[in-house]
Amino acid sequence: MNRTRINYIVDLILFLLFIIVAFTGFFMYLVIPEGIPQGRYQVYMGLTKATWTIIHNRSSILLTVFVAVHFILHWKWITCIKRNLFGKGKKRKDEYLCEEKSSDQFDS
């Protein structure tokens, strides 16, 4: 599997996890009341509050892991841009050299 395909899959997973985390977070904040209702087993859209919390928390953990993977996959580009913007040494002509350099790594 080439690096471009891996980047695409990681980015797609990141997008899906972001949607899940955002939806569950807003849903729990706006719809589900805080605290535990006494004497009642409350279900919201077919799931209990505990299930909503588990989905939100586990998706958030996975999102954090995949963000770390995303940074690892793009580390050469990040360091190249950092060097161009904040480097004390020899400056490159423009940041496009980093893009060209990073696109070369996907060809192999």
N, CA, C and O atoms as a printed pandas DataFrame, in Angstrom:
     atom_number atom_name residue_name chain_id  residue_number  x_coord  y_coord  z_coord
0              1         N          MET        A               1    0.859   -1.178    0.000
1              2        CA          MET        A               1    0.000    0.000    0.000
2              3         C          MET        A               1    0.901    1.236    0.000
3              4         O          MET        A               1    1.790    1.365    0.841
4              5         N          ASN        A               2    0.663    2.138   -0.947
5              6        CA          ASN        A               2    1.537    3.309   -1.022
6              7         C          ASN        A               2    1.133    4.376   -0.005
7              8         O          ASN        A               2    0.059    4.320    0.595
8              9         N          ARG        A               3    2.012    5.329    0.165
9             10        CA          ARG        A               3    1.844    6.346    1.208
10            11         C          ARG        A               3    0.632    7.254    0.952
11            12         O          ARG        A               3   -0.020    7.694    1.899
12            13         N          THR        A               4    0.334    7.532   -0.301
13            14        CA          THR        A               4   -0.818    8.377   -0.621
14            15         C          THR        A               4   -2.108    7.702   -0.174
15            16         O          THR        A               4   -2.992    8.351    0.386
16            17         N          ARG        A               5   -2.213    6.414   -0.420
17            18        CA          ARG        A               5   -3.415    5.679    0.000
18            19         C          ARG        A               5   -3.536    5.652    1.527
19            20         O          ARG        A               5   -4.632    5.789    2.070
20            21         N          ILE        A               6   -2.413    5.477    2.207
21            22        CA          ILE        A               6   -2.426    5.486    3.673
22            23         C          ILE        A               6   -2.886    6.841    4.185
23            24         O          ILE        A               6   -3.714    6.916    5.093
24            25         N          ASN        A               7   -2.346    7.927    3.600
25            26        CA          ASN        A               7   -2.774    9.281    3.991
26            27         C          ASN        A               7   -4.268    9.473    3.764
27            28         O          ASN        A               7   -4.960   10.051    4.601
28            29         N          TYR        A               8   -4.758    8.989    2.633
29            30        CA          TYR        A               8   -6.184    9.129    2.326
30            31         C          TYR        A               8   -7.034    8.395    3.351
31            32         O          TYR        A               8   -8.032    8.934    3.830
32            33         N          ILE        A               9   -6.652    7.179    3.687
33            34        CA          ILE        A               9   -7.419    6.387    4.649
34            35         C          ILE        A               9   -7.382    7.028    6.029
35            36         O          ILE        A               9   -8.407    7.111    6.705
36            37         N          VAL        A              10   -6.199    7.484    6.451
37            38        CA          VAL        A              10   -6.082    8.147    7.757
38            39         C          VAL        A              10   -6.931    9.410    7.788
39            40         O          VAL        A              10   -7.624    9.659    8.774
40            41         N          ASP        A              11   -6.890   10.211    6.729
41            42        CA          ASP        A              11   -7.687   11.443    6.683
42            43         C          ASP        A              11   -9.188   11.155    6.666
43            44         O          ASP        A              11   -9.966   11.883    7.282
44            45         N          LEU        A              12   -9.592   10.110    5.970
45            46        CA          LEU        A              12  -11.003    9.724    5.942
46            47         C          LEU        A              12  -11.465    9.280    7.327
47            48         O          LEU        A              12  -12.545    9.665    7.775
48            49         N          ILE        A              13  -10.662    8.481    7.999
49            50        CA          ILE        A              13  -10.991    8.046    9.359
50            51         C          ILE        A              13  -11.056    9.248   10.293
51            52         O          ILE        A              13  -11.956    9.336   11.129
52            53         N          LEU        A              14  -10.106   10.178   10.157
53            54        CA          LEU        A              14  -10.127   11.404   10.976
54            55         C          LEU        A              14  -11.423   12.181   10.767
55            56         O          LEU        A              14  -12.035   12.650   11.726
56            57         N          PHE        A              15  -11.833   12.311    9.519
57            58        CA          PHE        A              15  -13.062   13.044    9.216
58            59         C          PHE        A              15  -14.273   12.354    9.853
59            60         O          PHE        A              15  -15.101   13.013   10.482
60            61         N          LEU        A              16  -14.379   11.044    9.692
61            62        CA          LEU        A              16  -15.510   10.311   10.261
62            63         C          LEU        A              16  -15.523   10.382   11.788
63            64         O          LEU        A              16  -16.578   10.567   12.394
64            65         N          LEU        A              17  -14.363   10.236   12.401
65            66        CA          LEU        A              17  -14.295   10.342   13.865
66            67         C          LEU        A              17  -14.645   11.741   14.337
67            68         O          LEU        A              17  -15.297   11.899   15.369
68            69         N          PHE        A              18  -14.223   12.763   13.598
69            70        CA          PHE        A              18  -14.575   14.137   13.962
70            71         C          PHE        A              18  -16.094   14.330   13.924
71            72         O          PHE        A              18  -16.667   14.948   14.821
72            73         N          ILE        A              19  -16.741   13.802   12.883
73            74        CA          ILE        A              19  -18.196   13.921   12.775
74            75         C          ILE        A              19  -18.875   13.230   13.952
75            76         O          ILE        A              19  -19.811   13.780   14.532
76            77         N          ILE        A              20  -18.419   12.037   14.311
77            78        CA          ILE        A              20  -19.006   11.301   15.435
78            79         C          ILE        A              20  -18.820   12.063   16.739
79            80         O          ILE        A              20  -19.765   12.221   17.512
80            81         N          VAL        A              21  -17.601   12.534   16.984
81            82        CA          VAL        A              21  -17.315   13.256   18.235
82            83         C          VAL        A              21  -18.116   14.551   18.299
83            84         O          VAL        A              21  -18.680   14.881   19.342
84            85         N          ALA        A              22  -18.170   15.282   17.196
85            86        CA          ALA        A              22  -18.916   16.543   17.180
86            87         C          ALA        A              22  -20.410   16.290   17.395
87            88         O          ALA        A              22  -21.045   16.977   18.195
88            89         N          PHE        A              23  -20.971   15.311   16.686
89            90        CA          PHE        A              23  -22.402   15.032   16.816
90            91         C          PHE        A              23  -22.752   14.577   18.228
91            92         O          PHE        A              23  -23.690   15.097   18.831
92            93         N          THR        A              24  -22.008   13.614   18.756
93            94        CA          THR        A              24  -22.330   13.118   20.100
94            95         C          THR        A              24  -22.118   14.206   21.157
95            96         O          THR        A              24  -22.881   14.299   22.118
96            97         N          GLY        A              25  -21.083   15.024   20.975
97            98        CA          GLY        A              25  -20.839   16.102   21.930
98            99         C          GLY        A              25  -21.965   17.128   21.939
99           100         O          GLY        A              25  -22.464   17.493   23.003
100          101         N          PHE        A              26  -22.370   17.597   20.754
101          102        CA          PHE        A              26  -23.473   18.562   20.683
102          103         C          PHE        A              26  -24.782   17.935   21.145
103          104         O          PHE        A              26  -25.572   18.584   21.831
104          105         N          PHE        A              27  -25.019   16.682   20.776
105          106        CA          PHE        A              27  -26.250   16.010   21.176
106          107         C          PHE        A              27  -26.325   15.886   22.695
107          108         O          PHE        A              27  -27.362   16.179   23.291
108          109         N          MET        A              28  -25.238   15.455   23.320
109          110        CA          MET        A              28  -25.247   15.323   24.780
110          111         C          MET        A              28  -25.375   16.681   25.458
111          112         O          MET        A              28  -26.016   16.795   26.503
112          113         N          TYR        A              29  -24.772   17.703   24.875
113          114        CA          TYR        A              29  -24.830   19.030   25.476
114          115         C          TYR        A              29  -26.210   19.668   25.331
115          116         O          TYR        A              29  -26.713   20.290   26.267
116          117         N          LEU        A              30  -26.817   19.512   24.160
117          118        CA          LEU        A              30  -28.068   20.207   23.883
118          119         C          LEU        A              30  -29.328   19.409   24.231
119          120         O          LEU        A              30  -30.345   20.005   24.587
120          121         N          VAL        A              31  -29.284   18.085   24.138
121          122        CA          VAL        A              31  -30.492   17.280   24.271
122          123         C          VAL        A              31  -30.570   16.531   25.594
123          124         O          VAL        A              31  -31.608   16.544   26.255
124          125         N          ILE        A              32  -29.493   15.887   25.981
125          126        CA          ILE        A              32  -29.520   15.051   27.184
126          127         C          ILE        A              32  -29.297   15.930   28.405
127          128         O          ILE        A              32  -28.303   16.653   28.475
128          129         N          PRO        A              33  -30.213   15.874   29.370
129          130        CA          PRO        A              33  -30.045   16.699   30.573
130          131         C          PRO        A              33  -28.893   16.184   31.431
131          132         O          PRO        A              33  -28.559   15.000   31.411
132          133         N          GLU        A              34  -28.294   17.111   32.186
133          134        CA          GLU        A              34  -27.206   16.732   33.079
134          135         C          GLU        A              34  -27.756   15.995   34.284
135          136         O          GLU        A              34  -28.923   16.150   34.645
136          137         N          GLY        A              35  -26.922   15.208   34.890
137          138        CA          GLY        A              35  -27.336   14.451   36.064
138          139         C          GLY        A              35  -28.081   13.194   35.670
139          140         O          GLY        A              35  -28.310   12.925   34.490
140          141         N          ILE        A              36  -28.450   12.435   36.678
141          142        CA          ILE        A              36  -29.157   11.181   36.442
142          143         C          ILE        A              36  -30.603   11.357   36.891
143          144         O          ILE        A              36  -30.852   11.674   38.055
144          145         N          PRO        A              37  -31.570   11.154   35.977
145          146        CA          PRO        A              37  -32.967   11.238   36.390
146          147         C          PRO        A              37  -33.292   10.116   37.374
147          148         O          PRO        A              37  -32.971    8.953   37.127
148          149         N          GLN        A              38  -33.925   10.468   38.481
149          150        CA          GLN        A              38  -34.187    9.478   39.522
150          151         C          GLN        A              38  -35.411    8.638   39.181
151          152         O          GLN        A              38  -36.464    9.158   38.812
152          153         N          GLY        A              39  -35.244    7.323   39.314
153          154        CA          GLY        A              39  -36.362    6.416   39.135
154          155         C          GLY        A              39  -36.775    6.190   37.691
155          156         O          GLY        A              39  -37.833    5.606   37.457
156          157         N          ARG        A              40  -35.998    6.619   36.720
157          158        CA          ARG        A              40  -36.374    6.461   35.316
158          159         C          ARG        A              40  -35.171    6.019   34.497
159          160         O          ARG        A              40  -34.045    6.463   34.719
160          161         N          TYR        A              41  -35.438    5.146   33.558
161          162        CA          TYR        A              41  -34.402    4.687   32.636
162          163         C          TYR        A              41  -34.604    5.460   31.345
163          164         O          TYR        A              41  -35.494    5.131   30.560
164          165         N          GLN        A              42  -33.802    6.471   31.116
165          166        CA          GLN        A              42  -34.005    7.374   29.992
166          167         C          GLN        A              42  -33.232    6.922   28.756
167          168         O          GLN        A              42  -32.054    6.574   28.835
168          169         N          VAL        A              43  -33.918    6.934   27.613
169          170        CA          VAL        A              43  -33.318    6.567   26.336
170          171         C          VAL        A              43  -33.477    7.754   25.389
171          172         O          VAL        A              43  -34.550    8.348   25.292
172          173         N          TYR        A              44  -32.398    8.084   24.699
173          174        CA          TYR        A              44  -32.395    9.194   23.741
174          175         C          TYR        A              44  -31.989    8.642   22.378
175          176         O          TYR        A              44  -30.882    8.127   22.223
176          177         N          MET        A              45  -32.862    8.742   21.409
177          178        CA          MET        A              45  -32.634    8.218   20.062
178          179         C          MET        A              45  -32.184    6.747   20.090
179          180         O          MET        A              45  -31.309    6.341   19.325
180          181         N          GLY        A              46  -32.783    5.974   20.966
181          182        CA          GLY        A              46  -32.519    4.546   21.041
182          183         C          GLY        A              46  -31.312    4.145   21.871
183          184         O          GLY        A              46  -31.030    2.955   22.006
184          185         N          LEU        A              47  -30.594    5.110   22.429
185          186        CA          LEU        A              47  -29.409    4.810   23.241
186          187         C          LEU        A              47  -29.514    5.480   24.597
187          188         O          LEU        A              47  -30.070    6.571   24.723
188          189         N          THR        A              48  -28.973    4.817   25.612
189          190        CA          THR        A              48  -28.970    5.421   26.947
190          191         C          THR        A              48  -27.882    6.501   27.012
191          192         O          THR        A              48  -27.021    6.604   26.138
192          193         N          LYS        A              49  -27.960    7.299   28.081
193          194        CA          LYS        A              49  -26.960    8.346   28.270
194          195         C          LYS        A              49  -25.568    7.739   28.421
195          196         O          LYS        A              49  -24.593    8.295   27.914
196          197         N          ALA        A              50  -25.467    6.606   29.113
197          198        CA          ALA        A              50  -24.168    5.944   29.289
198          199         C          ALA        A              50  -23.597    5.501   27.938
199          200         O          ALA        A              50  -22.394    5.615   27.707
200          201         N          THR        A              51  -24.450    5.000   27.054
201          202        CA          THR        A              51  -23.994    4.568   25.731
202          203         C          THR        A              51  -23.520    5.757   24.916
203          204         O          THR        A              51  -22.499    5.674   24.233
204          205         N          TRP        A              52  -24.249    6.861   24.981
205          206        CA          TRP        A              52  -23.814    8.079   24.279
206          207         C          TRP        A              52  -22.436    8.516   24.784
207          208         O          TRP        A              52  -21.572    8.900   23.995
208          209         N          THR        A              53  -22.241    8.455   26.088
209          210        CA          THR        A              53  -20.967    8.857   26.682
210          211         C          THR        A              53  -19.839    7.928   26.244
211          212         O          THR        A              53  -18.742    8.387   25.927
212          213         N          ILE        A              54  -20.105    6.620   26.227
213          214        CA          ILE        A              54  -19.084    5.658   25.792
214          215         C          ILE        A              54  -18.698    5.903   24.340
215          216         O          ILE        A              54  -17.512    5.921   24.009
216          217         N          ILE        A              55  -19.685    6.091   23.471
217          218        CA          ILE        A              55  -19.407    6.359   22.051
218          219         C          ILE        A              55  -18.569    7.624   21.905
219          220         O          ILE        A              55  -17.594    7.647   21.153
220          221         N          HIS        A              56  -18.948    8.666   22.621
221          222        CA          HIS        A              56  -18.237    9.948   22.542
222          223         C          HIS        A              56  -16.796    9.812   23.042
223          224         O          HIS        A              56  -15.863   10.285   22.393
224          225         N          ASN        A              57  -16.621    9.169   24.186
225          226        CA          ASN        A              57  -15.284    9.050   24.775
226          227         C          ASN        A              57  -14.358    8.172   23.940
227          228         O          ASN        A              57  -13.203    8.532   23.709
228          229         N          ARG        A              58  -14.849    7.040   23.492
229          230        CA          ARG        A              58  -14.006    6.132   22.697
230          231         C          ARG        A              58  -13.658    6.760   21.338
231          232         O          ARG        A              58  -12.535    6.624   20.854
232          233         N          SER        A              59  -14.627    7.440   20.735
233          234        CA          SER        A              59  -14.348    8.115   19.458
234          235         C          SER        A              59  -13.317    9.220   19.646
235          236         O          SER        A              59  -12.471    9.437   18.778
236          237         N          SER        A              60  -13.382    9.919   20.774
237          238        CA          SER        A              60  -12.409   10.984   21.062
238          239         C          SER        A              60  -11.007   10.421   21.223
239          240         O          SER        A              60  -10.037   11.016   20.753
240          241         N          ILE        A              61  -10.897    9.281   21.884
241          242        CA          ILE        A              61   -9.586    8.642   22.055
242          243         C          ILE        A              61   -9.035    8.226   20.694
243          244         O          ILE        A              61   -7.867    8.476   20.392
244          245         N          LEU        A              62   -9.877    7.590   19.870
245          246        CA          LEU        A              62   -9.439    7.192   18.533
246          247         C          LEU        A              62   -9.056    8.402   17.687
247          248         O          LEU        A              62   -8.086    8.347   16.932
248          249         N          LEU        A              63   -9.812    9.496   17.809
249          250        CA          LEU        A              63   -9.499   10.719   17.073
250          251         C          LEU        A              63   -8.117   11.226   17.464
251          252         O          LEU        A              63   -7.343   11.634   16.597
252          253         N          THR        A              64   -7.799   11.207   18.741
253          254        CA          THR        A              64   -6.500   11.651   19.218
254          255         C          THR        A              64   -5.381   10.765   18.666
255          256         O          THR        A              64   -4.332   11.268   18.264
256          257         N          VAL        A              65   -5.603    9.456   18.646
257          258        CA          VAL        A              65   -4.606    8.529   18.116
258          259         C          VAL        A              65   -4.368    8.793   16.627
259          260         O          VAL        A              65   -3.222    8.832   16.179
260          261         N          PHE        A              66   -5.449    8.976   15.861
261          262        CA          PHE        A              66   -5.290    9.190   14.430
262          263         C          PHE        A              66   -4.715   10.566   14.111
263          264         O          PHE        A              66   -4.070   10.726   13.075
264          265         N          VAL        A              67   -4.928   11.561   14.965
265          266        CA          VAL        A              67   -4.267   12.860   14.777
266          267         C          VAL        A              67   -2.759   12.682   14.960
267          268         O          VAL        A              67   -1.972   13.269   14.216
268          269         N          ALA        A              68   -2.354   11.882   15.937
269          270        CA          ALA        A              68   -0.932   11.603   16.138
270          271         C          ALA        A              68   -0.348   10.886   14.918
271          272         O          ALA        A              68    0.749   11.222   14.471
272          273         N          VAL        A              69   -1.069    9.909   14.381
273          274        CA          VAL        A              69   -0.621    9.207   13.178
274          275         C          VAL        A              69   -0.508   10.184   12.013
275          276         O          VAL        A              69    0.448   10.124   11.240
276          277         N          HIS        A              70   -1.479   11.078   11.887
277          278        CA          HIS        A              70   -1.462   12.088   10.821
278          279         C          HIS        A              70   -0.208   12.960   10.922
279          280         O          HIS        A              70    0.448   13.229    9.916
280          281         N          PHE        A              71    0.121   13.401   12.142
281          282        CA          PHE        A              71    1.325   14.210   12.337
282          283         C          PHE        A              71    2.582   13.416   12.000
283          284         O          PHE        A              71    3.511   13.960   11.402
284          285         N          ILE        A              72    2.626   12.149   12.371
285          286        CA          ILE        A              72    3.788   11.313   12.057
286          287         C          ILE        A              72    3.958   11.181   10.549
287          288         O          ILE        A              72    5.072   11.285   10.035
288          289         N          LEU        A              73    2.852   10.953    9.838
289          290        CA          LEU        A              73    2.924   10.796    8.385
290          291         C          LEU        A              73    3.372   12.075    7.674
291          292         O          LEU        A              73    3.946   12.013    6.587
292          293         N          HIS        A              74    3.110   13.229    8.283
293          294        CA          HIS        A              74    3.443   14.506    7.653
294          295         C          HIS        A              74    4.617   15.213    8.326
295          296         O          HIS        A              74    4.803   16.414    8.132
296          297         N          TRP        A              75    5.410   14.488    9.111
297          298        CA          TRP        A              75    6.465   15.111    9.898
298          299         C          TRP        A              75    7.517   15.812    9.034
299          300         O          TRP        A              75    7.971   16.899    9.393
300          301         N          LYS        A              76    7.911   15.218    7.909
301          302        CA          LYS        A              76    8.908   15.861    7.042
302          303         C          LYS        A              76    8.402   17.200    6.521
303          304         O          LYS        A              76    9.152   18.175    6.478
304          305         N          TRP        A              77    7.136   17.248    6.127
305          306        CA          TRP        A              77    6.553   18.493    5.633
306          307         C          TRP        A              77    6.504   19.535    6.752
307          308         O          TRP        A              77    6.811   20.705    6.523
308          309         N          ILE        A              78    6.121   19.115    7.960
309          310        CA          ILE        A              78    6.026   20.038    9.097
310          311         C          ILE        A              78    7.397   20.636    9.408
311          312         O          ILE        A              78    7.515   21.844    9.616
312          313         N          THR        A              79    8.427   19.800    9.440
313          314        CA          THR        A              79    9.766   20.325    9.740
314          315         C          THR        A              79   10.280   21.221    8.622
315          316         O          THR        A              79   10.978   22.200    8.886
316          317         N          CYS        A              80    9.948   20.901    7.387
317          318        CA          CYS        A              80   10.377   21.742    6.262
318          319         C          CYS        A              80    9.726   23.120    6.343
319          320         O          CYS        A              80   10.399   24.135    6.165
320          321         N          ILE        A              81    8.434   23.162    6.609
321          322        CA          ILE        A              81    7.728   24.444    6.738
322          323         C          ILE        A              81    8.263   25.227    7.931
323          324         O          ILE        A              81    8.463   26.439    7.846
324          325         N          LYS        A              82    8.495   24.530    9.049
325          326        CA          LYS        A              82    9.034   25.199   10.236
326          327         C          LYS        A              82   10.383   25.831    9.926
327          328         O          LYS        A              82   10.659   26.961   10.329
328          329         N          ARG        A              83   11.218   25.092    9.207
329          330        CA          ARG        A              83   12.535   25.601    8.837
330          331         C          ARG        A              83   12.405   26.833    7.949
331          332         O          ARG        A              83   13.156   27.795    8.111
332          333         N          ASN        A              84   11.456   26.813    7.009
333          334        CA          ASN        A              84   11.281   27.950    6.107
334          335         C          ASN        A              84   10.734   29.172    6.832
335          336         O          ASN        A              84   11.134   30.300    6.541
336          337         N          LEU        A              85    9.828   28.954    7.768
337          338        CA          LEU        A              85    9.198   30.090    8.444
338          339         C          LEU        A              85   10.034   30.630    9.597
339          340         O          LEU        A              85   10.116   31.843    9.790
340          341         N          PHE        A              86   10.656   29.736   10.365
341          342        CA          PHE        A              86   11.320   30.166   11.593
342          343         C          PHE        A              86   12.804   29.839   11.640
343          344         O          PHE        A              86   13.469   30.130   12.634
344          345         N          GLY        A              87   13.329   29.244   10.589
345          346        CA          GLY        A              87   14.721   28.795   10.603
346          347         C          GLY        A              87   15.709   29.939   10.618
347          348         O          GLY        A              87   15.477   30.992   10.023
348          349         N          LYS        A              88   16.806   29.720   11.301
349          350        CA          LYS        A              88   17.867   30.729   11.377
350          351         C          LYS        A              88   18.875   30.548   10.258
351          352         O          LYS        A              88   19.610   31.468    9.900
352          353         N          GLY        A              89   18.892   29.348    9.720
353          354        CA          GLY        A              89   19.883   29.032    8.691
354          355         C          GLY        A              89   19.466   29.528    7.326
355          356         O          GLY        A              89   18.736   30.509    7.185
356          357         N          LYS        A              90   19.949   28.822    6.331
357          358        CA          LYS        A              90   19.713   29.178    4.938
358          359         C          LYS        A              90   18.224   29.080    4.607
359          360         O          LYS        A              90   17.616   28.024    4.780
360          361         N          LYS        A              91   17.644   30.171    4.135
361          362        CA          LYS        A              91   16.221   30.208    3.789
362          363         C          LYS        A              91   16.011   29.676    2.387
363          364         O          LYS        A              91   16.846   29.875    1.505
364          365         N          ARG        A              92   14.914   29.013    2.189
365          366        CA          ARG        A              92   14.546   28.553    0.856
366          367         C          ARG        A              92   13.785   29.673    0.160
367          368         O          ARG        A              92   13.336   30.622    0.803
368          369         N          LYS        A              93   13.643   29.558   -1.164
369          370        CA          LYS        A              93   12.976   30.613   -1.925
370          371         C          LYS        A              93   11.516   30.766   -1.522
371          372         O          LYS        A              93   11.027   31.882   -1.344
372          373         N          ASP        A              94   10.828   29.645   -1.380
373          374        CA          ASP        A              94    9.429   29.714   -0.952
374          375         C          ASP        A              94    9.006   28.373   -0.369
375          376         O          ASP        A              94    9.748   27.393   -0.432
376          377         N          GLU        A              95    7.812   28.343    0.195
377          378        CA          GLU        A              95    7.333   27.125    0.833
378          379         C          GLU        A              95    6.935   26.046   -0.171
379          380         O          GLU        A              95    6.694   24.904    0.222
380          381         N          TYR        A              96    6.863   26.382   -1.445
381          382        CA          TYR        A              96    6.506   25.380   -2.447
382          383         C          TYR        A              96    7.562   24.287   -2.555
383          384         O          TYR        A              96    7.257   23.166   -2.964
384          385         N          LEU        A              97    8.786   24.602   -2.194
385          386        CA          LEU        A              97    9.826   23.581   -2.202
386          387         C          LEU        A              97    9.498   22.463   -1.218
387          388         O          LEU        A              97    9.806   21.298   -1.468
388          389         N          CYS        A              98    8.873   22.821   -0.098
389          390        CA          CYS        A              98    8.459   21.803    0.862
390          391         C          CYS        A              98    7.357   20.938    0.273
391          392         O          CYS        A              98    7.341   19.723    0.470
392          393         N          GLU        A              99    6.445   21.560   -0.445
393          394        CA          GLU        A              99    5.364   20.792   -1.044
394          395         C          GLU        A              99    5.904   19.848   -2.111
395          396         O          GLU        A              99    5.470   18.701   -2.210
396          397         N          GLU        A             100    6.854   20.336   -2.912
397          398        CA          GLU        A             100    7.457   19.477   -3.920
398          399         C          GLU        A             100    8.211   18.342   -3.276
399          400         O          GLU        A             100    8.145   17.200   -3.730
400          401         N          LYS        A             101    8.929   18.661   -2.213
401          402        CA          LYS        A             101    9.711   17.654   -1.505
402          403         C          LYS        A             101    8.782   16.621   -0.882
403          404         O          LYS        A             101    9.043   15.420   -0.957
404          405         N          SER        A             102    7.693   17.089   -0.266
405          406        CA          SER        A             102    6.789   16.146    0.379
406          407         C          SER        A             102    6.020   15.320   -0.633
407          408         O          SER        A             102    5.675   14.173   -0.347
408          409         N          SER        A             103    5.737   15.870   -1.814
409          410        CA          SER        A             103    5.034   15.082   -2.817
410          411         C          SER        A             103    5.952   14.018   -3.418
411          412         O          SER        A             103    5.474   12.986   -3.891
412          413         N          ASP        A             104    7.272   14.261   -3.404
413          414        CA          ASP        A             104    8.220   13.266   -3.897
414          415         C          ASP        A             104    8.219   12.021   -3.015
415          416         O          ASP        A             104    8.432   10.912   -3.504
416          417         N          GLN        A             105    7.983   12.199   -1.735
417          418        CA          GLN        A             105    8.027   11.049   -0.843
418          419         C          GLN        A             105    6.838   10.110   -1.081
419          420         O          GLN        A             105    6.889    8.947   -0.681
420          421         N          PHE        A             106    5.783   10.590   -1.716
421          422        CA          PHE        A             106    4.627    9.744   -1.952
422          423         C          PHE        A             106    4.797    8.878   -3.192
423          424         O          PHE        A             106    4.064    7.905   -3.369
424          425         N          ASP        A             107    5.744    9.210   -4.045
425          426        CA          ASP        A             107    5.926    8.452   -5.275
426          427         C          ASP        A             107    6.544    7.082   -5.039
427          428         O          ASP        A             107    6.351    6.164   -5.835
428          429         N          SER        A             108    7.278    6.946   -3.960
429          430        CA          SER        A             108    7.937    5.661   -3.714
430          431         C          SER        A             108    7.042    4.656   -3.056
431          432         O          SER        A             108    7.467    3.532   -2.790
